[in-house]
Tab-separated table of C-alpha atoms and ligand atoms in Angstrom:
chain	number	residue	atom	x	y	z
K	788	PRO	CA	-38.479	-2.741	-46.788
K	789	ILE	CA	-40.240	-5.973	-47.799
K	790	PRO	CA	-43.982	-5.714	-47.096
K	791	LEU	CA	-44.793	-8.227	-44.336
K	792	GLN	CA	-48.103	-9.166	-42.716
K	793	HIS	CA	-46.480	-11.161	-39.911
K	794	GLY	CA	-43.134	-9.526	-39.351
K	795	ALA	CA	-42.207	-7.217	-36.472
K	796	HIS	CA	-44.964	-4.807	-35.452
K	797	ARG	CA	-42.561	-2.537	-33.569
K	798	THR	CA	-39.100	-1.291	-34.314
K	799	GLY	CA	-36.811	-0.361	-31.432
K	800	LYS	CA	-37.169	-1.133	-27.760
K	801	ARG	CA	-40.464	-1.537	-25.891
K	802	MET	CA	-40.611	1.561	-23.691
K	803	ASP	CA	-43.408	0.797	-21.181
K	804	ALA	CA	-42.942	0.437	-17.403
K	805	ASP	CA	-43.057	-3.409	-17.416
K	806	MET	CA	-40.238	-3.562	-19.935
K	807	ALA	CA	-38.259	-0.880	-18.078
K	808	LYS	CA	-38.401	-3.092	-14.992
K	809	TRP	CA	-37.259	-6.094	-17.050
K	810	ARG	CA	-34.370	-4.021	-18.461
K	811	GLY	CA	-33.145	-3.268	-14.949
K	812	TYR	CA	-33.130	-6.836	-13.548
K	813	GLY	CA	-29.409	-7.437	-14.217
K	814	LEU	CA	-29.364	-10.958	-12.741
K	815	GLY	CA	-31.839	-13.815	-13.128
K	816	GLN	CA	-32.238	-17.519	-12.372
K	817	PHE	CA	-33.345	-20.279	-14.759
K	818	ILE	CA	-34.573	-23.601	-13.321
K	819	HIS	CA	-34.890	-26.793	-15.368
K	820	TRP	CA	-36.786	-29.491	-13.476
K	821	GLY	CA	-38.736	-32.455	-14.852
K	822	LEU	CA	-38.758	-36.188	-15.574
K	823	TYR	CA	-35.251	-35.946	-17.103
K	824	SER	CA	-34.050	-35.016	-13.585
K	825	ILE	CA	-34.843	-38.611	-12.540
K	826	LEU	CA	-32.399	-40.102	-15.078
K	827	GLU	CA	-29.561	-37.673	-14.136
K	828	GLY	CA	-27.978	-37.839	-17.597
K	829	LYS	CA	-27.407	-41.593	-17.478
K	830	TYR	CA	-29.290	-44.794	-18.320
K	831	LYS	CA	-28.557	-48.443	-17.494
K	832	GLY	CA	-25.015	-47.565	-16.446
K	833	LYS	CA	-24.192	-45.522	-19.554
K	834	TYR	CA	-23.630	-41.759	-19.447
K	835	TYR	CA	-25.334	-39.589	-22.075
K	836	ASN	CA	-22.892	-37.056	-23.492
K	837	GLY	CA	-25.659	-34.665	-24.565
K	838	ALA	CA	-27.624	-32.191	-22.470
K	839	ALA	CA	-29.346	-34.160	-19.676
K	840	GLU	CA	-32.821	-32.752	-20.396
K	841	TRP	CA	-32.485	-34.178	-23.949
K	842	ILE	CA	-31.871	-37.748	-22.763
K	843	ARG	CA	-35.199	-38.982	-24.203
K	844	SER	CA	-33.688	-38.363	-27.666
K	845	TRP	CA	-30.741	-40.671	-26.894
K	846	LYS	CA	-30.976	-43.997	-28.781
K	847	GLU	CA	-30.172	-45.859	-25.509
K	848	VAL	CA	-33.462	-44.731	-23.963
K	849	PRO	CA	-36.621	-46.280	-25.502
K	850	ASN	CA	-39.338	-43.584	-25.591
K	851	ALA	CA	-41.796	-45.957	-23.907
K	852	GLU	CA	-39.418	-46.367	-20.958
K	853	TYR	CA	-38.828	-42.624	-20.647
K	854	ASP	CA	-42.515	-41.779	-20.940
K	855	VAL	CA	-43.510	-43.765	-17.828
K	856	LEU	CA	-41.103	-41.826	-15.598
K	857	ASN	CA	-44.130	-39.766	-14.546
K	858	LYS	CA	-45.033	-42.768	-12.364
K	859	GLN	CA	-41.799	-42.234	-10.403
K	860	PHE	CA	-41.780	-38.450	-9.998
K	861	ASN	CA	-42.368	-37.786	-6.315
K	862	PRO	CA	-40.273	-34.969	-4.778
K	863	ALA	CA	-41.812	-35.468	-1.345
K	864	THR	CA	-39.400	-33.054	0.383
K	865	PHE	CA	-39.621	-30.377	-2.346
K	866	ASN	CA	-39.755	-26.935	-0.738
K	867	ALA	CA	-40.473	-24.043	-3.128
K	868	THR	CA	-39.923	-21.537	-0.319
K	869	ALA	CA	-36.383	-22.826	0.224
K	870	TRP	CA	-35.732	-22.404	-3.538
K	871	ALA	CA	-37.091	-18.851	-3.438
K	872	LYS	CA	-35.039	-17.922	-0.375
K	873	MET	CA	-31.849	-19.261	-1.992
K	874	ALA	CA	-32.652	-17.149	-5.064
K	875	LYS	CA	-33.384	-14.086	-2.930
K	876	GLN	CA	-30.052	-14.435	-1.134
K	877	MET	CA	-28.306	-14.810	-4.498
K	878	GLY	CA	-29.754	-11.443	-5.547
K	879	VAL	CA	-31.705	-12.546	-8.619
K	880	LYS	CA	-34.603	-10.315	-9.681
K	881	TYR	CA	-36.395	-12.786	-11.959
K	882	LEU	CA	-36.915	-16.529	-12.405
K	883	THR	CA	-37.612	-18.491	-15.604
K	884	PHE	CA	-39.131	-21.880	-14.696
K	885	THR	CA	-39.831	-24.930	-16.902
K	886	THR	CA	-43.561	-25.638	-16.978
K	887	LYS	CA	-43.219	-28.117	-19.900
K	888	HIS	CA	-39.931	-29.043	-21.581
K	889	HIS	CA	-39.502	-30.830	-24.931
K	890	ASP	CA	-40.600	-34.168	-23.366
K	891	GLY	CA	-44.147	-32.804	-22.958
K	892	PHE	CA	-44.500	-33.509	-19.225
K	893	CYS	CA	-46.467	-30.719	-17.545
K	894	LEU	CA	-45.521	-29.621	-14.024
K	895	TRP	CA	-49.015	-28.149	-13.648
K	896	PRO	CA	-52.352	-30.069	-13.748
K	897	SER	CA	-53.231	-29.170	-17.358
K	898	LYS	CA	-56.757	-30.041	-18.503
K	899	TYR	CA	-55.538	-30.660	-22.076
K	900	THR	CA	-53.385	-33.731	-21.537
K	901	ASP	CA	-53.055	-36.601	-19.025
K	902	TYR	CA	-49.253	-36.259	-19.111
K	903	THR	CA	-49.100	-33.963	-16.117
K	904	ILE	CA	-48.009	-33.787	-12.486
K	905	GLU	CA	-51.452	-35.143	-11.544
K	906	SER	CA	-50.447	-38.485	-13.082
K	907	SER	CA	-47.411	-38.664	-10.752
K	908	PRO	CA	-47.317	-39.799	-7.113
K	909	TYR	CA	-46.572	-36.165	-6.198
K	910	LYS	CA	-49.863	-34.918	-7.682
K	911	LYS	CA	-49.576	-31.317	-6.446
K	912	ASP	CA	-49.278	-28.242	-8.717
K	913	ILE	CA	-45.516	-27.518	-8.773
K	914	VAL	CA	-45.883	-24.472	-11.020
K	915	LYS	CA	-48.221	-22.884	-8.477
K	916	GLU	CA	-45.882	-23.662	-5.584
K	917	VAL	CA	-42.953	-22.076	-7.426
K	918	VAL	CA	-44.848	-19.015	-8.723
K	919	ASP	CA	-46.303	-18.296	-5.269
K	920	ALA	CA	-43.016	-18.790	-3.373
K	921	TYR	CA	-40.901	-16.632	-5.695
K	922	THR	CA	-43.539	-13.915	-5.967
K	923	LYS	CA	-43.667	-13.832	-2.152
K	924	GLU	CA	-39.883	-13.199	-2.106
K	925	GLY	CA	-40.335	-10.322	-4.549
K	926	ILE	CA	-38.799	-12.183	-7.483
K	927	ASP	CA	-40.717	-11.828	-10.776
K	928	VAL	CA	-41.664	-15.124	-12.436
K	929	TYR	CA	-41.461	-15.963	-16.152
K	930	LEU	CA	-42.755	-19.312	-17.397
K	931	TYR	CA	-40.657	-21.410	-19.786
K	932	PHE	CA	-42.797	-23.324	-22.304
K	933	SER	CA	-41.498	-25.645	-25.015
K	934	ILE	CA	-43.626	-25.518	-28.175
K	935	MET	CA	-41.976	-28.705	-29.405
K	936	ASP	CA	-43.681	-31.560	-27.502
K	937	TRP	CA	-42.194	-35.008	-28.138
K	938	HIS	CA	-45.017	-36.734	-26.257
K	939	HIS	CA	-48.018	-35.204	-28.031
K	940	PRO	CA	-49.289	-37.292	-30.971
K	941	ASP	CA	-50.106	-34.193	-33.042
K	942	TRP	CA	-46.608	-32.625	-32.774
K	943	ARG	CA	-44.940	-32.439	-36.207
K	944	TYR	CA	-41.369	-31.452	-37.143
K	945	ASP	CA	-42.497	-30.519	-40.634
K	946	LEU	CA	-45.762	-30.144	-42.570
K	947	LYS	CA	-45.379	-32.340	-45.638
K	948	THR	CA	-48.826	-33.892	-46.037
K	949	LYS	CA	-52.444	-32.868	-45.589
K	950	GLU	CA	-52.525	-35.169	-42.569
K	951	ASP	CA	-49.563	-33.307	-41.071
K	952	SER	CA	-51.399	-30.017	-41.385
K	953	ILE	CA	-54.607	-31.386	-39.896
K	954	ALA	CA	-52.692	-32.846	-36.955
K	955	PHE	CA	-50.630	-29.683	-36.478
K	956	ASP	CA	-53.793	-27.566	-36.501
K	957	ARG	CA	-54.972	-29.645	-33.535
K	958	PHE	CA	-51.534	-29.170	-31.966
K	959	LYS	CA	-51.673	-25.380	-32.378
K	960	LEU	CA	-55.054	-25.285	-30.624
K	961	PHE	CA	-53.643	-27.528	-27.847
K	962	THR	CA	-50.730	-25.090	-27.483
K	963	LYS	CA	-52.998	-22.050	-27.341
K	964	ASN	CA	-55.194	-23.794	-24.740
K	965	GLN	CA	-52.236	-24.706	-22.515
K	966	LEU	CA	-50.843	-21.171	-22.650
K	967	THR	CA	-54.259	-19.719	-21.812
K	968	GLU	CA	-54.425	-22.110	-18.863
K	969	LEU	CA	-50.978	-21.059	-17.599
K	970	LEU	CA	-51.769	-17.341	-17.746
K	971	GLN	CA	-55.172	-17.812	-16.087
K	972	ARG	CA	-53.938	-20.145	-13.331
K	973	TYR	CA	-50.825	-18.071	-12.548
K	974	PRO	CA	-51.809	-14.413	-13.029
K	975	GLN	CA	-48.572	-13.274	-11.334
K	976	THR	CA	-46.704	-14.403	-14.480
K	977	LYS	CA	-44.754	-11.490	-15.990
K	978	GLY	CA	-43.773	-13.207	-19.203
K	979	LEU	CA	-43.377	-16.383	-21.234
K	980	TRP	CA	-40.037	-17.902	-22.306
K	981	PHE	CA	-40.655	-19.950	-25.440
K	982	ASP	CA	-38.338	-22.692	-26.634
K	983	GLY	CA	-38.423	-25.510	-29.194
K	984	THR	CA	-39.520	-23.296	-32.106
K	985	TRP	CA	-36.743	-24.028	-34.606
K	986	ASP	CA	-38.482	-26.736	-36.686
K	987	ASN	CA	-40.082	-26.268	-40.107
K	988	SER	CA	-43.599	-26.863	-38.783
K	989	TRP	CA	-43.279	-23.718	-36.692
K	990	LYS	CA	-41.412	-21.763	-39.368
K	991	LYS	CA	-44.391	-22.482	-41.661
K	992	SER	CA	-46.823	-21.165	-39.034
K	993	GLY	CA	-45.793	-17.502	-39.096
K	994	ALA	CA	-49.351	-16.160	-39.214
K	995	PHE	CA	-50.330	-18.367	-36.271
K	996	THR	CA	-47.328	-17.287	-34.182
K	997	ASP	CA	-48.293	-13.656	-34.813
K	998	SER	CA	-51.932	-14.124	-33.822
K	999	LEU	CA	-50.896	-16.259	-30.830
K	1000	GLU	CA	-48.569	-13.530	-29.509
K	1001	GLN	CA	-51.263	-10.888	-29.943
K	1002	TYR	CA	-53.823	-13.150	-28.256
K	1003	LEU	CA	-51.554	-13.826	-25.251
K	1004	LYS	CA	-50.844	-10.107	-24.830
K	1005	SER	CA	-54.592	-9.429	-24.965
K	1006	LEU	CA	-54.996	-11.841	-22.019
K	1007	VAL	CA	-52.210	-10.193	-20.008
K	1008	PRO	CA	-51.429	-6.608	-21.069
K	1009	GLY	CA	-47.729	-5.910	-20.545
K	1010	LEU	CA	-46.810	-9.601	-20.869
K	1011	ILE	CA	-43.160	-9.936	-21.916
K	1012	ILE	CA	-42.338	-12.394	-24.729
K	1013	GLY	CA	-38.893	-12.717	-26.324
K	1014	SER	CA	-37.853	-13.358	-29.899
K	1015	ARG	CA	-38.102	-17.186	-29.830
K	1016	LEU	CA	-41.878	-17.342	-30.310
K	1017	ARG	CA	-42.442	-15.721	-33.663
K	1018	ALA	CA	-41.761	-16.604	-37.264
K	1019	ASP	CA	-42.637	-14.225	-40.101
K	1020	GLU	CA	-44.548	-15.452	-43.173
K	1021	LYS	CA	-41.234	-16.252	-44.871
K	1022	GLY	CA	-40.089	-18.557	-42.063
K	1023	ASN	CA	-37.613	-16.097	-40.518
K	1024	ARG	CA	-37.173	-16.363	-36.756
K	1025	HIS	CA	-35.916	-13.808	-34.230
K	1026	VAL	CA	-35.572	-11.093	-36.883
K	1027	ASP	CA	-38.015	-10.729	-39.769
K	1028	ALA	CA	-37.240	-10.442	-43.487
K	1029	ASN	CA	-36.399	-6.762	-42.891
K	1030	GLY	CA	-33.980	-7.581	-40.078
K	1031	VAL	CA	-36.289	-6.224	-37.380
K	1032	LEU	CA	-36.511	-8.141	-34.069
K	1033	MET	CA	-39.829	-9.948	-33.531
K	1034	GLY	CA	-40.422	-9.950	-29.786
K	1035	ASP	CA	-39.806	-7.751	-26.787
K	1036	TYR	CA	-36.149	-8.762	-26.443
K	1037	GLU	CA	-33.515	-10.866	-28.216
K	1038	GLN	CA	-33.588	-14.434	-26.901
K	1039	GLY	CA	-30.795	-15.885	-29.031
K	1040	TRP	CA	-28.036	-15.571	-26.430
K	1041	GLU	CA	-28.132	-19.132	-25.125
K	1042	ARG	CA	-24.790	-20.105	-23.590
K	1043	LYS	CA	-23.116	-17.228	-25.387
K	1044	ILE	CA	-22.465	-13.578	-24.600
K	1045	PRO	CA	-22.196	-10.724	-27.140
K	1046	LYS	CA	-18.615	-9.495	-27.656
K	1047	THR	CA	-19.429	-5.856	-28.432
K	1048	TYR	CA	-22.346	-3.467	-28.191
K	1049	ALA	CA	-22.706	-3.633	-31.970
K	1050	ASP	CA	-23.628	-7.324	-31.584
K	1051	VAL	CA	-26.871	-6.474	-29.753
K	1052	HIS	CA	-28.206	-4.207	-32.551
K	1053	GLY	CA	-29.880	-1.796	-30.113
K	1054	ASN	CA	-32.230	-4.511	-28.813
K	1055	ASP	CA	-33.007	-5.549	-25.272
K	1056	TRP	CA	-31.563	-8.992	-24.578
K	1057	ASP	CA	-30.652	-11.527	-21.937
K	1058	CYS	CA	-28.143	-14.351	-21.894
K	1059	VAL	CA	-29.185	-17.705	-20.400
K	1060	MET	CA	-26.185	-19.703	-19.175
K	1061	THR	CA	-25.444	-23.166	-17.787
K	1062	ILE	CA	-22.939	-23.440	-14.948
K	1063	PRO	CA	-21.394	-26.544	-16.588
K	1064	GLU	CA	-20.431	-26.138	-20.237
K	1065	ASN	CA	-23.755	-27.590	-21.368
K	1066	GLY	CA	-26.748	-29.344	-19.829
K	1067	TRP	CA	-29.755	-27.674	-18.181
K	1068	GLY	CA	-31.381	-30.577	-16.322
K	1069	TYR	CA	-29.624	-32.313	-13.410
K	1070	ALA	CA	-26.757	-34.609	-14.485
K	1071	GLU	CA	-24.785	-36.727	-12.070
K	1072	LYS	CA	-21.616	-36.160	-14.158
K	1073	TRP	CA	-21.623	-32.624	-15.515
K	1074	MET	CA	-20.279	-31.625	-18.933
K	1075	GLY	CA	-16.663	-30.466	-18.624
K	1076	HIS	CA	-15.729	-27.238	-16.831
K	1077	TRP	CA	-17.876	-26.052	-13.872
K	1078	LYS	CA	-17.904	-22.247	-13.888
K	1079	THR	CA	-16.479	-20.641	-10.747
K	1080	THR	CA	-18.354	-17.899	-8.950
K	1081	ASN	CA	-15.852	-15.316	-10.242
K	1082	GLU	CA	-16.557	-16.451	-13.815
K	1083	LEU	CA	-20.299	-16.117	-13.249
K	1084	ILE	CA	-19.871	-12.670	-11.683
K	1085	GLU	CA	-17.712	-11.610	-14.649
K	1086	MET	CA	-20.363	-12.865	-17.100
K	1087	THR	CA	-22.984	-10.898	-15.163
K	1088	ALA	CA	-20.849	-7.742	-15.393
K	1089	GLN	CA	-20.158	-8.379	-19.089
K	1090	CYS	CA	-23.876	-8.710	-19.879
K	1091	VAL	CA	-24.986	-5.680	-17.878
K	1092	SER	CA	-22.117	-3.628	-19.374
K	1093	LEU	CA	-23.611	-4.361	-22.833
K	1094	GLY	CA	-27.177	-3.495	-21.795
K	1095	GLY	CA	-28.440	-7.033	-21.109
K	1096	ASN	CA	-29.364	-9.342	-18.221
K	1097	PHE	CA	-27.544	-12.515	-17.173
K	1098	VAL	CA	-29.596	-15.592	-16.226
K	1099	VAL	CA	-27.864	-18.491	-14.403
K	1100	ASN	CA	-29.403	-21.941	-14.791
K	1101	PHE	CA	-29.911	-24.376	-11.907
K	1102	GLY	CA	-30.857	-28.020	-12.411
K	1103	PRO	CA	-32.300	-29.470	-9.196
K	1104	LYS	CA	-32.306	-33.227	-8.579
K	1105	ALA	CA	-35.543	-35.208	-8.925
K	1106	ASP	CA	-36.189	-34.722	-5.181
K	1107	GLY	CA	-35.993	-30.933	-5.539
K	1108	SER	CA	-32.624	-30.496	-3.825
K	1109	PHE	CA	-29.735	-28.619	-5.479
K	1110	ARG	CA	-26.248	-30.055	-5.927
K	1111	LYS	CA	-23.626	-28.659	-3.552
K	1112	GLU	CA	-21.774	-26.793	-6.320
K	1113	GLU	CA	-24.911	-24.838	-7.272
K	1114	ILE	CA	-25.624	-24.025	-3.632
K	1115	ALA	CA	-22.061	-22.685	-3.277
K	1116	ASN	CA	-22.269	-20.621	-6.495
K	1117	ALA	CA	-25.579	-19.098	-5.376
K	1118	LYS	CA	-24.243	-18.267	-1.909
K	1119	GLU	CA	-21.015	-16.705	-3.169
K	1120	ILE	CA	-22.746	-14.699	-5.908
K	1121	GLY	CA	-25.166	-13.461	-3.234
K	1122	GLU	CA	-22.315	-12.371	-0.974
K	1123	TRP	CA	-20.795	-10.379	-3.868
K	1124	MET	CA	-24.152	-8.880	-4.861
K	1125	LYS	CA	-24.802	-7.827	-1.259
K	1126	ILE	CA	-21.796	-5.480	-1.539
K	1127	ASN	CA	-21.806	-4.616	-5.255
K	1128	SER	CA	-25.338	-4.845	-6.645
K	1129	ASP	CA	-25.464	-1.053	-7.191
K	1130	ALA	CA	-23.291	-1.719	-10.250
K	1131	ILE	CA	-25.728	-4.337	-11.578
K	1132	TYR	CA	-29.350	-3.379	-10.844
K	1133	ASN	CA	-30.934	-0.740	-13.135
K	1134	CYS	CA	-27.641	-0.229	-14.983
K	1135	GLU	CA	-27.006	0.088	-18.695
K	1136	TYR	CA	-24.281	0.324	-21.348
K	1137	ALA	CA	-22.010	3.286	-20.517
K	1138	GLY	CA	-20.580	3.712	-24.021
K	1139	TRP	CA	-17.030	4.337	-22.788
K	1140	GLU	CA	-14.048	2.646	-24.446
K	1141	LYS	CA	-13.573	-0.727	-22.738
K	1142	GLN	CA	-10.346	-1.141	-20.735
K	1143	ASP	CA	-8.446	-4.284	-19.715
K	1144	TRP	CA	-9.276	-4.062	-16.018
K	1145	GLY	CA	-12.955	-4.986	-16.571
K	1146	TYR	CA	-16.360	-3.511	-17.384
K	1147	TYR	CA	-18.247	-0.214	-17.114
K	1148	THR	CA	-21.912	-0.004	-16.230
K	1149	LYS	CA	-23.923	3.213	-15.966
K	1150	LYS	CA	-26.824	3.770	-13.545
K	1151	ARG	CA	-29.914	4.442	-15.639
K	1152	GLY	CA	-30.922	8.096	-15.333
K	1153	GLU	CA	-28.085	9.091	-13.000
K	1154	ASP	CA	-24.627	10.627	-13.478
K	1155	LYS	CA	-22.927	7.559	-12.043
K	1156	VAL	CA	-20.640	5.100	-13.814
K	1157	TYR	CA	-19.385	1.921	-12.164
K	1158	MET	CA	-16.077	0.198	-12.888
K	1159	ILE	CA	-16.338	-3.541	-12.163
K	1160	VAL	CA	-12.708	-4.601	-11.828
K	1161	PHE	CA	-11.504	-8.152	-12.474
K	1162	ASN	CA	-7.906	-7.555	-13.614
K	1163	VAL	CA	-5.727	-5.336	-11.390
K	1164	PRO	CA	-2.637	-4.128	-13.326
K	1165	LEU	CA	0.741	-4.494	-11.563
K	1166	SER	CA	1.069	-0.710	-11.906
K	1167	GLY	CA	-1.939	-0.233	-9.644
K	1168	SER	CA	-3.178	2.421	-12.092
K	1169	LEU	CA	-6.493	1.835	-13.813
K	1170	LYS	CA	-6.811	3.760	-17.072
K	1171	ILE	CA	-10.172	5.289	-17.916
K	1172	LYS	CA	-11.232	7.256	-20.973
K	1173	PRO	CA	-14.670	8.783	-20.349
K	1174	SER	CA	-16.801	9.631	-23.379
K	1175	ALA	CA	-16.286	13.232	-24.505
K	1176	ASN	CA	-19.576	14.393	-22.971
K	1177	TYR	CA	-18.622	13.573	-19.406
K	1178	VAL	CA	-15.897	14.429	-16.912
K	1179	VAL	CA	-15.174	12.386	-13.791
K	1180	GLU	CA	-15.590	14.374	-10.596
K	1181	LYS	CA	-14.780	11.686	-8.067
K	1182	ALA	CA	-13.695	8.035	-7.870
K	1183	THR	CA	-14.647	5.982	-4.792
K	1184	LEU	CA	-14.320	2.341	-3.837
K	1185	LEU	CA	-17.905	1.128	-3.485
K	1186	GLU	CA	-16.971	-1.119	-0.537
K	1187	GLY	CA	-15.686	1.074	2.269
K	1188	LYS	CA	-16.274	4.362	0.400
K	1189	GLN	CA	-12.516	5.210	0.250
K	1190	GLN	CA	-11.890	8.005	-2.273
K	1191	LEU	CA	-9.237	7.244	-4.898
K	1192	SER	CA	-6.787	9.734	-6.404
K	1193	THR	CA	-6.852	10.266	-10.139
K	1194	GLU	CA	-4.220	11.597	-12.496
K	1195	LYS	CA	-5.100	13.328	-15.776
K	1196	LEU	CA	-3.428	11.986	-18.893
K	1197	ASP	CA	-3.491	13.130	-22.506
K	1198	TYR	CA	-6.434	12.583	-24.855
K	1199	GLY	CA	-9.091	12.856	-22.140
K	1200	ALA	CA	-7.808	9.796	-20.317
K	1201	SER	CA	-6.994	9.468	-16.607
K	1202	PHE	CA	-5.353	7.032	-14.239
K	1203	ILE	CA	-7.230	5.987	-11.154
K	1204	GLN	CA	-4.703	5.044	-8.480
K	1205	LEU	CA	-5.545	2.044	-6.350
K	1206	PRO	CA	-4.551	2.423	-2.696
K	1207	LYS	CA	-0.938	1.297	-2.216
K	1208	GLY	CA	-0.447	-1.921	-0.329
K	1209	LYS	CA	-4.087	-2.972	-0.600
K	1210	THR	CA	-4.504	-6.371	-2.230
K	1211	PHE	CA	-7.781	-7.184	-3.936
K	1212	VAL	CA	-8.809	-10.841	-3.885
K	1213	LYS	CA	-12.328	-10.508	-5.288
K	1214	PRO	CA	-13.882	-8.537	-8.123
K	1215	PHE	CA	-14.583	-5.025	-6.827
K	1216	VAL	CA	-16.384	-1.846	-7.864
K	1217	ILE	CA	-15.251	1.762	-8.198
K	1218	VAL	CA	-17.995	4.392	-8.382
K	1219	LEU	CA	-17.330	7.348	-10.680
K	1220	ASP	CA	-19.377	10.468	-10.029
K	1221	ILE	CA	-19.525	12.103	-13.445
K	1222	LYS	CA	-20.711	15.448	-14.770
K	1223	PRO	CA	-22.003	16.118	-18.275
K	1224	VAL	CA	-20.029	18.748	-20.190
K	1225	LYS	CA	-21.128	20.718	-23.242
K	1226	GLN	CA	-19.481	19.386	-26.367
K	1227	GLN	CA	-16.556	21.740	-27.166
K	1228	GLU	CA	-17.394	23.385	-30.516
K	1229	GLU	CA	-14.664	22.444	-32.954
K	1230	ALA	CA	-12.465	25.603	-33.100
K	1231	GLY	CA	-13.254	26.518	-36.701
K	1232	PRO	CA	-12.046	29.593	-38.708
K	1233	LYS	CA	-13.412	32.931	-37.319
K	1234	ALA	CA	-16.469	33.976	-39.330
K	1235	LYS	CA	-15.694	37.172	-41.413
K	1236	THR	CA	-17.524	40.088	-39.798
U	1399	EAT	C1	-32.874	-23.166	-22.613
U	1399	EAT	C2	-32.349	-24.384	-23.349
U	1399	EAT	N1	-32.953	-24.554	-24.666
U	1399	EAT	C3	-33.013	-26.008	-24.943
U	1399	EAT	C4	-32.314	-26.267	-26.222
U	1399	EAT	N2	-32.571	-27.263	-27.068
U	1399	EAT	C5	-31.723	-27.136	-28.098
U	1399	EAT	C6	-31.527	-27.866	-29.261
U	1399	EAT	C7	-30.545	-27.481	-30.157
U	1399	EAT	C8	-29.772	-26.398	-29.901
U	1399	EAT	C9	-29.968	-25.653	-28.750
U	1399	EAT	C10	-30.947	-26.050	-27.852
U	1399	EAT	N3	-31.344	-25.533	-26.679
U	1399	EAT	C11	-32.293	-26.658	-23.785
U	1399	EAT	O1	-32.772	-27.954	-23.544
U	1399	EAT	C12	-32.646	-25.700	-22.654
U	1399	EAT	O2	-34.025	-25.816	-22.294
């Protein structure tokens, strides 16, 4: 391997209790809320066709006019408890919340800039309200923080001149101070979700990103930080020059889901997903297709079946209310999770050959495999092919506990027969009680006595 000072300091998964809990979440919620929520993806009658939280970068919006939106931000009826209860009902185990997005506006009263919630009519500490409300509902909180800060005079996209480096040194100290502030003000924080780290200025700051990560973990032992923070000394991000992940989990799955287990390279990972095709902040007109609840449930199953977590993004309006479609998605996902969450929480990759009917998940540490079924074949027979080290002892519908008959086939496969005459109108789960079997020794030639 290439000798690196600031590459990965660990190979393989983090195996402590905090990370084990993270690994078992299954389903999470992302919330993007900020000044962009006021503009709703449009300006002076024109609709922005980019992601709504990026509207400041649109040529139609003069920076000076965007930057005074803090004077308008006043979600008087905002109710963090209502948010947390909606999330609880939905069945999410963790929240990632935007403290500062690329526009640099801080939803907490930071001491290191005036561009904060204190400069708005609302004044109160939104980050605190959210952290306290979600923690009270038993949902772990992770804080999203954009390194890239369009509002800060010392932010640089690249370091070309001495002046750039002097300014960016001030910016790095500002960043370290803000992160220290967040972890000290909100000690319930389980982790930090970094974004806006793709520019050359950050790629050239590998040593700093390494010392920053170590510093933050010294403030909060067990803190969970994904692969978007670090760069190695050669400017590599996510994986270092030796191809080793830098961070506690892979954070590259933004609006995309791995196809196969090979794609995750044995790392922990989560997928963060918009309900529209793109756009994280509230937009009056969303971008293209709006994912149905069944699509979101299938994405959740797909992620958990490949050993990851699925995080659904919500973009509340400037007043803190959610659009009706998001409320419906949350409610319907919650109704499904109420019945089927056994197949999602604390489950992992089963390693069985994927079949057309849907996805396998395996309960961590137990001899239980779940079949999450989305496609019922006209034959009513679901083919399974357990891995060679297990046999299936029993197959049961999770909802209603009805036992299903199975029929052995060749090559270690079986058919699971769905009850005749029963029509399934929602994704459903079959529980397989399995038993480990000793690997059959290959019948080789008898040893000569
Ligand atoms: C989690 C997501 N990450 C931000 C983002 N900015 C991008 C610029 C280019 C490509 C992908 C991006 N994702 C989005 O604004 C959102 O916060």
